[in-house]
PDB file of C-alpha atoms in Angstrom:
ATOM      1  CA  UNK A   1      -4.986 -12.288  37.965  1.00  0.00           C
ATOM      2  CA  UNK A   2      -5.116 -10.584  34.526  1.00  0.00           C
ATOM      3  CA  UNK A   3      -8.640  -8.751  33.806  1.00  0.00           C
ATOM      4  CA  UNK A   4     -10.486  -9.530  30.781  1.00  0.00           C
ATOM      5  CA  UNK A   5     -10.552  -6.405  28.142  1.00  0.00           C
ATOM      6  CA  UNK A   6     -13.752  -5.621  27.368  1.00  0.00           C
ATOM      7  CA  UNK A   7     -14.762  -5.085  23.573  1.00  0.00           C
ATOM      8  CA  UNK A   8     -18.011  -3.284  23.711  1.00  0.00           C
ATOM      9  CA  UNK A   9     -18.029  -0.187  22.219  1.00  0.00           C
ATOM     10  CA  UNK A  10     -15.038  -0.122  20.261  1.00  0.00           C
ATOM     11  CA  UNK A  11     -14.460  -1.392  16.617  1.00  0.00           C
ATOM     12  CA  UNK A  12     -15.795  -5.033  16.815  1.00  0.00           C
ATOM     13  CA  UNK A  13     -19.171  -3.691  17.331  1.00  0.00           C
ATOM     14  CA  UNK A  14     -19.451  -1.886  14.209  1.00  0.00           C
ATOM     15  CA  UNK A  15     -20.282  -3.824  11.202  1.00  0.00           C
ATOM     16  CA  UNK A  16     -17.644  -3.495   8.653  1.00  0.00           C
ATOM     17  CA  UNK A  17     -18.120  -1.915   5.579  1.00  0.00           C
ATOM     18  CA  UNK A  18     -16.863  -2.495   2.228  1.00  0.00           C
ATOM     19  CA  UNK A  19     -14.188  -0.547   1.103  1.00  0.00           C
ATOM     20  CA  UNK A  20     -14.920   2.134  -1.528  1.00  0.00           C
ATOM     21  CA  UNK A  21     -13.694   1.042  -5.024  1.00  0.00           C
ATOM     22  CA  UNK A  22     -12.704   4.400  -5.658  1.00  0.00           C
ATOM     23  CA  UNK A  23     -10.293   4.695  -2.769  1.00  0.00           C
ATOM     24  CA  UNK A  24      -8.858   1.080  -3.797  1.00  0.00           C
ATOM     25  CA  UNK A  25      -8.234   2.369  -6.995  1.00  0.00           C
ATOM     26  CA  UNK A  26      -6.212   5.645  -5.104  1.00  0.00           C
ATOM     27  CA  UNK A  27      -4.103   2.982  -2.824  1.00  0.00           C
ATOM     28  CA  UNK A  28      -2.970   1.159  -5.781  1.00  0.00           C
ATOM     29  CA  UNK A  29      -2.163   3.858  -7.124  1.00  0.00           C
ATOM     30  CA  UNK A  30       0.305   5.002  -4.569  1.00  0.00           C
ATOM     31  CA  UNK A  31       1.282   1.809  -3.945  1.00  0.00           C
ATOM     32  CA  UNK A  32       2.380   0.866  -8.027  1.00  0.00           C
ATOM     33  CA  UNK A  33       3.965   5.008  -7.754  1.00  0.00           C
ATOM     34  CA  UNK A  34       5.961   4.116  -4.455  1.00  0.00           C
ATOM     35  CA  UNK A  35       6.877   0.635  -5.870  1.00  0.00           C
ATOM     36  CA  UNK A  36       8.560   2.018  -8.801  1.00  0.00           C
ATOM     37  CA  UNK A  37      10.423   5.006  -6.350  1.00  0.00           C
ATOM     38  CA  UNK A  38      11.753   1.962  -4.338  1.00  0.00           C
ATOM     39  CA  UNK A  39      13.301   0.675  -7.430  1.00  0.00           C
ATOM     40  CA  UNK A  40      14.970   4.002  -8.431  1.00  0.00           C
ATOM     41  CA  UNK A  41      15.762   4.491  -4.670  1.00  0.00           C
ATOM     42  CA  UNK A  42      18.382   2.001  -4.495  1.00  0.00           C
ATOM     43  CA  UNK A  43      16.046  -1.587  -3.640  1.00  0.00           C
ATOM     44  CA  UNK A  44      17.014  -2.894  -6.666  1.00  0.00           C
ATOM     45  CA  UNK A  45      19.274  -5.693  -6.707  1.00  0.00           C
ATOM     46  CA  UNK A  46      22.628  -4.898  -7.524  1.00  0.00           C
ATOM     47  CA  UNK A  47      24.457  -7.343 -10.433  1.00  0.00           C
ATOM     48  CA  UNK A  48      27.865  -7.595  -9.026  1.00  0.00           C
ATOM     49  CA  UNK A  49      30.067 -11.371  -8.477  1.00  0.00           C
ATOM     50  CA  UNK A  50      28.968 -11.955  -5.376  1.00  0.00           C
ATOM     51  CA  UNK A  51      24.775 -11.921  -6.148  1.00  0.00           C
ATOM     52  CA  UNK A  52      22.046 -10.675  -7.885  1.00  0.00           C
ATOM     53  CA  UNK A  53      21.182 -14.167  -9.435  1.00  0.00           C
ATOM     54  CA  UNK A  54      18.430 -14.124 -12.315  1.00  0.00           C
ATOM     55  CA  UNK A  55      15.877 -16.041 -10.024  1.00  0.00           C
ATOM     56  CA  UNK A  56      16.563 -12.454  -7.434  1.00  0.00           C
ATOM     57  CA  UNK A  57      16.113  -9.805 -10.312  1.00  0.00           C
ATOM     58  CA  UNK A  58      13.217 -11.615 -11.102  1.00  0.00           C
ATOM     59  CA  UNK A  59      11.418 -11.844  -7.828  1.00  0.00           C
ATOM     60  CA  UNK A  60      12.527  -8.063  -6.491  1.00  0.00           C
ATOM     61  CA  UNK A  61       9.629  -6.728  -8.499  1.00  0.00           C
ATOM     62  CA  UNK A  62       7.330  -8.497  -5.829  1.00  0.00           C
ATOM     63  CA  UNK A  63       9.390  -7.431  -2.955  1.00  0.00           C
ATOM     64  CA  UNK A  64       8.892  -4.100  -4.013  1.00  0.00           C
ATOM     65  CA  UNK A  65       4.774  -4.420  -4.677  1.00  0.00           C
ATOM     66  CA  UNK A  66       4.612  -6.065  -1.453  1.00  0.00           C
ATOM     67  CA  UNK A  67       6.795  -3.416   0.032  1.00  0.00           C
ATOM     68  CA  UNK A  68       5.355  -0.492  -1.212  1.00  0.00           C
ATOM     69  CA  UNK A  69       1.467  -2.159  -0.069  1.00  0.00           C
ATOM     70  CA  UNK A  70       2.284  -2.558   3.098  1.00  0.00           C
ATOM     71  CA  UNK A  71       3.851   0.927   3.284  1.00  0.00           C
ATOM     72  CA  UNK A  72       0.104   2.325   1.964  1.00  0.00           C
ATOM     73  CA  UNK A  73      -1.751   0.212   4.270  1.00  0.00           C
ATOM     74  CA  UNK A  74       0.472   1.589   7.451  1.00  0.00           C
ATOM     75  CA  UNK A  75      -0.651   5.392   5.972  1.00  0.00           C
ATOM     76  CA  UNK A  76       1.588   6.114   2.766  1.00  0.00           C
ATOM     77  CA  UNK A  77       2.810   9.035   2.064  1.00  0.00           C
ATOM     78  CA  UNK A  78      -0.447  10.600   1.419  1.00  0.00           C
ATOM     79  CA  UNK A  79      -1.017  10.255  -2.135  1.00  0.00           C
ATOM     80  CA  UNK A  80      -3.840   8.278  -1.948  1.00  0.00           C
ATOM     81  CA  UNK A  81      -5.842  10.572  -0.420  1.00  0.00           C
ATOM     82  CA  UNK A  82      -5.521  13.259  -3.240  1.00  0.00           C
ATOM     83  CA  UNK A  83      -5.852  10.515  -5.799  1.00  0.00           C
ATOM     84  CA  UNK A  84      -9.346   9.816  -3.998  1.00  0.00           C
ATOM     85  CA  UNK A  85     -10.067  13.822  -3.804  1.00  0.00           C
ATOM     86  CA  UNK A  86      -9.460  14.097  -7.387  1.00  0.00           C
ATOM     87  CA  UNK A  87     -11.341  11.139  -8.578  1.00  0.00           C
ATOM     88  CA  UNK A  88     -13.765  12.521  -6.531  1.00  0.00           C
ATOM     89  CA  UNK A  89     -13.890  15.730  -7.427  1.00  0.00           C
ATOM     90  CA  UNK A  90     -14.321  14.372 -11.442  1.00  0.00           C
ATOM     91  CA  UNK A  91     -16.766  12.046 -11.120  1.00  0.00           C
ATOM     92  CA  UNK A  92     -18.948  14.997  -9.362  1.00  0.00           C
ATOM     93  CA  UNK A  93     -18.100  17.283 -12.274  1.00  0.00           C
ATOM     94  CA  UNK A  94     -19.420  14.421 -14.591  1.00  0.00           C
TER      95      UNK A  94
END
């Protein structure tokens, strides 16, 4: 027989919290800078006879947002953490 896991004490008994704006602001930021690096990196679609239809080009753009989201929600690369800092750092110097 399979035991039941118990959830006490771990994250479903803490009430969640909105997100920061500020640090929603530093994801997106990553996420629109890795976006556009996974274009230059070679996820583009190449236009050669056997692909690359219009309908593709157009649509790779998403592939890459979505891409480059999920890669900041699974930790980045660690940009938007010094994004935050910074904006942080200015609006207490304000």
């Amino acid at each position: 027989m399979i035991n039941p896991v118990s959830l006490s004490g771990g994250a479903a008994d803490r009430p969640l919290q909105p997100p920061n704006p500020t640090r929603l602001v530093a994801e997106r930021l990553e996420a629109s800078f890795l976006a556009e690096m996974l274009k230059f990196g070679g996820l583009e679609p190449k236009s050669d006879s056997f692909g690359a239809s219009t309908g593709e080009s157009q649509f790779a753009s998403f592939h890459r947002e979505a891409l480059a989201q999920e890669m900041v929600k699974a930790g980045g690369i660690g940009l938007a953490d010094v994004f935050f800092q910074s904006m942080m750092e200015r609006s207490n110097d304000a």
